[in-house]
Every structure is written in C-alpha cells, then in structure tokens.
Amino acid sequence: MRINITGNIVYGLFLSSVLGLVPLNAADTRSIPIDVNLIVDGSSALKEPLDEVAAWISNNLVDHLFQEGDKVTIWSAGRSARIVYSDTLKDGAWKDNVKNSLKSLSAGDDSADFAGALREAAGRGSGGNMTYTLLVSGSSASLSPTLLGSGANLMKYSRIEEFRGWRILVIALNIDSRVRQAAAAYFSNS
C-alpha cells in the first residue's frame, strides 16, 4: 500500500506541474515548447456560446500561454473529428492564424466525436514535449458518449472548469508512462 500512496504523491506533483503550465502573466515564459491539443465541440450544444468560447481561448491561451516553438493542433469534434489547424508556432503571424482558425469553427452537428479526436491526439504525441490537451464541451449530453464509451480511459486524468453554457476539460493524455517513470526514478533514488 505504501507504494500506491507514494506513487499517488509523485503523480500528484507531476500532474500539478503539467496542469500548472498557464503563466500568471504575459511576462512569464517557458523554456521548453509544448504540444497543445485543443478539441472543440462541433455539436449544436456549443452553437450559442461558440463566440464566447473563441474569445476566451484567444484571450487566455493564444495571448498568454502559447509561444513560438509550441505545436498547436485545433480539432473540431463534430459528427467526426477533424483538424482545422495544426502548425508549430514560428513566425509573427501565428497569433492571427490561430485566432482566425478559432473564428472559423462552427457548431451544429448532431453529435461530437470527442473520443476520435482524443484517440488521434494521443497517438500524435511528439518526441518528449509536454502535452497540454483542452477539450471544450457545450453540454454533458455531448460529452456523455465519450465518458461512457471507449474514450473514457483517455479522460482518466482530467480537470473540469465550468462556464455558463460550456466547460473546459484539461486532460493529461499519455501521462501514465511519465508517472511510472517518475515513480521509478523516485524509488530508485530513495
């Protein structure tokens, strides 16, 4: 039982460092690039607050979290998941490119394929970069098939932030192996 408790402590510290990537102000910078998967509900559940969602992402993530060198992939999770933007941020126009991609998102499908987007995002993990995955959902009904189906294991380590009419889930994709490595390193040094 001691191993599980210590492993949970190591996991908690690791997860805190992953989820704590959002800088406190624009002057804060990271020394390493991150891979960002932004999965946005394409179902009718997000139709009304979609402009508010795009503005929140632009103001809080594009302007304060993303920086040159990061790889950003934006998914529209409608009837089937599709990538609407994917690039490594490298020139002066990247903020406008990301914001324009957010403005181009639409919602209106009858379902949201979050599981497909999460599976593909998990499979795209890059060589060693930290991955920051955000899923934007318009309703619990659009999220339920993923939580109750094959995508549930991908959402095992997540945190939810509620807004009026929508929610953001911060998901730690592929974190299991990193936690095991951190725990093994901790125990071998103890």
PDB file of N, CA and C in Angstrom, residues 135-176:
ATOM      1  N   LEU A 135     -10.256  20.183 -23.871  1.00  0.00           N
ATOM      2  CA  LEU A 135     -11.459  19.776 -24.577  1.00  0.00           C
ATOM      3  C   LEU A 135     -12.559  20.744 -24.164  1.00  0.00           C
ATOM      4  N   VAL A 136     -13.208  21.377 -25.130  1.00  0.00           N
ATOM      5  CA  VAL A 136     -14.295  22.321 -24.863  1.00  0.00           C
ATOM      6  C   VAL A 136     -15.599  21.630 -25.222  1.00  0.00           C
ATOM      7  N   SER A 137     -16.499  21.551 -24.250  1.00  0.00           N
ATOM      8  CA  SER A 137     -17.774  20.861 -24.435  1.00  0.00           C
ATOM      9  C   SER A 137     -18.932  21.813 -24.157  1.00  0.00           C
ATOM     10  N   GLY A 138     -19.978  21.700 -24.990  1.00  0.00           N
ATOM     11  CA  GLY A 138     -21.150  22.540 -24.823  1.00  0.00           C
ATOM     12  C   GLY A 138     -22.183  21.977 -23.871  1.00  0.00           C
ATOM     13  N   SER A 139     -22.142  20.691 -23.614  1.00  0.00           N
ATOM     14  CA  SER A 139     -23.126  20.100 -22.701  1.00  0.00           C
ATOM     15  C   SER A 139     -22.639  18.742 -22.224  1.00  0.00           C
ATOM     16  N   SER A 140     -23.226  18.312 -21.128  1.00  0.00           N
ATOM     17  CA  SER A 140     -22.873  16.976 -20.641  1.00  0.00           C
ATOM     18  C   SER A 140     -23.405  15.911 -21.593  1.00  0.00           C
ATOM     19  N   ALA A 141     -24.477  16.227 -22.325  1.00  0.00           N
ATOM     20  CA  ALA A 141     -25.024  15.263 -23.283  1.00  0.00           C
ATOM     21  C   ALA A 141     -24.030  15.003 -24.414  1.00  0.00           C
ATOM     22  N   SER A 142     -23.321  16.038 -24.879  1.00  0.00           N
ATOM     23  CA  SER A 142     -22.344  15.820 -25.953  1.00  0.00           C
ATOM     24  C   SER A 142     -21.104  15.103 -25.437  1.00  0.00           C
ATOM     25  N   LEU A 143     -20.849  15.220 -24.151  1.00  0.00           N
ATOM     26  CA  LEU A 143     -19.675  14.601 -23.538  1.00  0.00           C
ATOM     27  C   LEU A 143     -19.942  13.164 -23.071  1.00  0.00           C
ATOM     28  N   SER A 144     -21.186  12.851 -22.765  1.00  0.00           N
ATOM     29  CA  SER A 144     -21.549  11.543 -22.199  1.00  0.00           C
ATOM     30  C   SER A 144     -21.095  10.336 -23.020  1.00  0.00           C
ATOM     31  N   PRO A 145     -21.276  10.317 -24.344  1.00  0.00           N
ATOM     32  CA  PRO A 145     -20.829   9.133 -25.096  1.00  0.00           C
ATOM     33  C   PRO A 145     -19.337   8.839 -24.914  1.00  0.00           C
ATOM     34  N   THR A 146     -18.533   9.883 -24.764  1.00  0.00           N
ATOM     35  CA  THR A 146     -17.099   9.681 -24.568  1.00  0.00           C
ATOM     36  C   THR A 146     -16.820   9.164 -23.167  1.00  0.00           C
ATOM     37  N   LEU A 147     -17.488   9.743 -22.184  1.00  0.00           N
ATOM     38  CA  LEU A 147     -17.278   9.322 -20.797  1.00  0.00           C
ATOM     39  C   LEU A 147     -17.771   7.906 -20.534  1.00  0.00           C
ATOM     40  N   LEU A 148     -18.784   7.493 -21.259  1.00  0.00           N
ATOM     41  CA  LEU A 148     -19.361   6.169 -21.045  1.00  0.00           C
ATOM     42  C   LEU A 148     -18.852   5.132 -22.042  1.00  0.00           C
ATOM     43  N   GLY A 149     -18.096   5.566 -23.038  1.00  0.00           N
ATOM     44  CA  GLY A 149     -17.643   4.658 -24.089  1.00  0.00           C
ATOM     45  C   GLY A 149     -16.154   4.399 -24.061  1.00  0.00           C
ATOM     46  N   SER A 150     -15.634   4.130 -25.241  1.00  0.00           N
ATOM     47  CA  SER A 150     -14.233   3.737 -25.368  1.00  0.00           C
ATOM     48  C   SER A 150     -13.252   4.865 -25.062  1.00  0.00           C
ATOM     49  N   GLY A 151     -13.700   6.115 -25.082  1.00  0.00           N
ATOM     50  CA  GLY A 151     -12.806   7.239 -24.792  1.00  0.00           C
ATOM     51  C   GLY A 151     -12.638   7.534 -23.324  1.00  0.00           C
ATOM     52  N   ALA A 152     -13.355   6.830 -22.467  1.00  0.00           N
ATOM     53  CA  ALA A 152     -13.311   7.118 -21.023  1.00  0.00           C
ATOM     54  C   ALA A 152     -11.899   6.979 -20.454  1.00  0.00           C
ATOM     55  N   ASN A 153     -11.149   5.990 -20.911  1.00  0.00           N
ATOM     56  CA  ASN A 153      -9.795   5.793 -20.384  1.00  0.00           C
ATOM     57  C   ASN A 153      -8.872   6.956 -20.748  1.00  0.00           C
ATOM     58  N   LEU A 154      -9.156   7.667 -21.841  1.00  0.00           N
ATOM     59  CA  LEU A 154      -8.331   8.808 -22.240  1.00  0.00           C
ATOM     60  C   LEU A 154      -8.589  10.031 -21.365  1.00  0.00           C
ATOM     61  N   MET A 155      -9.726  10.038 -20.682  1.00  0.00           N
ATOM     62  CA  MET A 155     -10.087  11.173 -19.836  1.00  0.00           C
ATOM     63  C   MET A 155      -9.875  10.872 -18.359  1.00  0.00           C
ATOM     64  N   LYS A 156      -9.140   9.820 -18.094  1.00  0.00           N
ATOM     65  CA  LYS A 156      -8.913   9.350 -16.728  1.00  0.00           C
ATOM     66  C   LYS A 156      -8.318  10.436 -15.839  1.00  0.00           C
ATOM     67  N   TYR A 157      -7.364  11.185 -16.360  1.00  0.00           N
ATOM     68  CA  TYR A 157      -6.717  12.250 -15.597  1.00  0.00           C
ATOM     69  C   TYR A 157      -7.125  13.586 -16.205  1.00  0.00           C
ATOM     70  N   SER A 158      -8.164  14.185 -15.657  1.00  0.00           N
ATOM     71  CA  SER A 158      -8.633  15.451 -16.202  1.00  0.00           C
ATOM     72  C   SER A 158      -9.175  16.340 -15.095  1.00  0.00           C
ATOM     73  N   ARG A 159      -9.289  17.603 -15.443  1.00  0.00           N
ATOM     74  CA  ARG A 159      -9.826  18.614 -14.536  1.00  0.00           C
ATOM     75  C   ARG A 159     -10.851  19.405 -15.328  1.00  0.00           C
ATOM     76  N   ILE A 160     -11.953  19.781 -14.690  1.00  0.00           N
ATOM     77  CA  ILE A 160     -13.029  20.488 -15.379  1.00  0.00           C
ATOM     78  C   ILE A 160     -13.151  21.907 -14.832  1.00  0.00           C
ATOM     79  N   GLU A 161     -13.303  22.858 -15.746  1.00  0.00           N
ATOM     80  CA  GLU A 161     -13.608  24.236 -15.367  1.00  0.00           C
ATOM     81  C   GLU A 161     -14.935  24.592 -16.040  1.00  0.00           C
ATOM     82  N   GLU A 162     -15.921  24.962 -15.231  1.00  0.00           N
ATOM     83  CA  GLU A 162     -17.271  25.244 -15.715  1.00  0.00           C
ATOM     84  C   GLU A 162     -17.444  26.722 -16.046  1.00  0.00           C
ATOM     85  N   PHE A 163     -18.156  26.980 -17.143  1.00  0.00           N
ATOM     86  CA  PHE A 163     -18.562  28.312 -17.541  1.00  0.00           C
ATOM     87  C   PHE A 163     -20.061  28.263 -17.790  1.00  0.00           C
ATOM     88  N   ARG A 164     -20.677  29.394 -17.996  1.00  0.00           N
ATOM     89  CA  ARG A 164     -22.112  29.407 -18.251  1.00  0.00           C
ATOM     90  C   ARG A 164     -22.384  28.884 -19.659  1.00  0.00           C
ATOM     91  N   GLY A 165     -22.932  27.685 -19.748  1.00  0.00           N
ATOM     92  CA  GLY A 165     -23.277  27.091 -21.032  1.00  0.00           C
ATOM     93  C   GLY A 165     -22.189  26.254 -21.686  1.00  0.00           C
ATOM     94  N   TRP A 166     -21.016  26.150 -21.063  1.00  0.00           N
ATOM     95  CA  TRP A 166     -19.950  25.342 -21.624  1.00  0.00           C
ATOM     96  C   TRP A 166     -18.926  25.029 -20.549  1.00  0.00           C
ATOM     97  N   ARG A 167     -18.000  24.125 -20.865  1.00  0.00           N
ATOM     98  CA  ARG A 167     -16.973  23.719 -19.902  1.00  0.00           C
ATOM     99  C   ARG A 167     -15.692  23.376 -20.649  1.00  0.00           C
ATOM    100  N   ILE A 168     -14.578  23.499 -19.923  1.00  0.00           N
ATOM    101  CA  ILE A 168     -13.282  23.099 -20.463  1.00  0.00           C
ATOM    102  C   ILE A 168     -12.750  21.965 -19.606  1.00  0.00           C
ATOM    103  N   LEU A 169     -12.275  20.919 -20.236  1.00  0.00           N
ATOM    104  CA  LEU A 169     -11.618  19.823 -19.543  1.00  0.00           C
ATOM    105  C   LEU A 169     -10.138  19.865 -19.917  1.00  0.00           C
ATOM    106  N   VAL A 170      -9.280  19.942 -18.923  1.00  0.00           N
ATOM    107  CA  VAL A 170      -7.837  19.840 -19.141  1.00  0.00           C
ATOM    108  C   VAL A 170      -7.511  18.373 -18.943  1.00  0.00           C
ATOM    109  N   ILE A 171      -6.980  17.742 -19.978  1.00  0.00           N
ATOM    110  CA  ILE A 171      -6.784  16.293 -19.974  1.00  0.00           C
ATOM    111  C   ILE A 171      -5.301  15.976 -20.093  1.00  0.00           C
ATOM    112  N   ALA A 172      -4.832  15.106 -19.230  1.00  0.00           N
ATOM    113  CA  ALA A 172      -3.428  14.680 -19.249  1.00  0.00           C
ATOM    114  C   ALA A 172      -3.324  13.391 -20.066  1.00  0.00           C
ATOM    115  N   LEU A 173      -3.238  13.551 -21.400  1.00  0.00           N
ATOM    116  CA  LEU A 173      -3.090  12.392 -22.282  1.00  0.00           C
ATOM    117  C   LEU A 173      -1.708  11.782 -22.118  1.00  0.00           C
ATOM    118  N   ASN A 174      -1.629  10.484 -22.213  1.00  0.00           N
ATOM    119  CA  ASN A 174      -0.360   9.736 -22.183  1.00  0.00           C
ATOM    120  C   ASN A 174       0.479  10.026 -20.936  1.00  0.00           C
ATOM    121  N   ILE A 175      -0.151  10.335 -19.826  1.00  0.00           N
ATOM    122  CA  ILE A 175       0.611  10.668 -18.629  1.00  0.00           C
ATOM    123  C   ILE A 175       1.015   9.423 -17.839  1.00  0.00           C
ATOM    124  N   ASP A 176       0.326   8.303 -18.056  1.00  0.00           N
ATOM    125  CA  ASP A 176       0.612   7.089 -17.291  1.00  0.00           C
ATOM    126  C   ASP A 176       2.089   6.699 -17.346  1.00  0.00           C
TER     127      ASP A 176
END
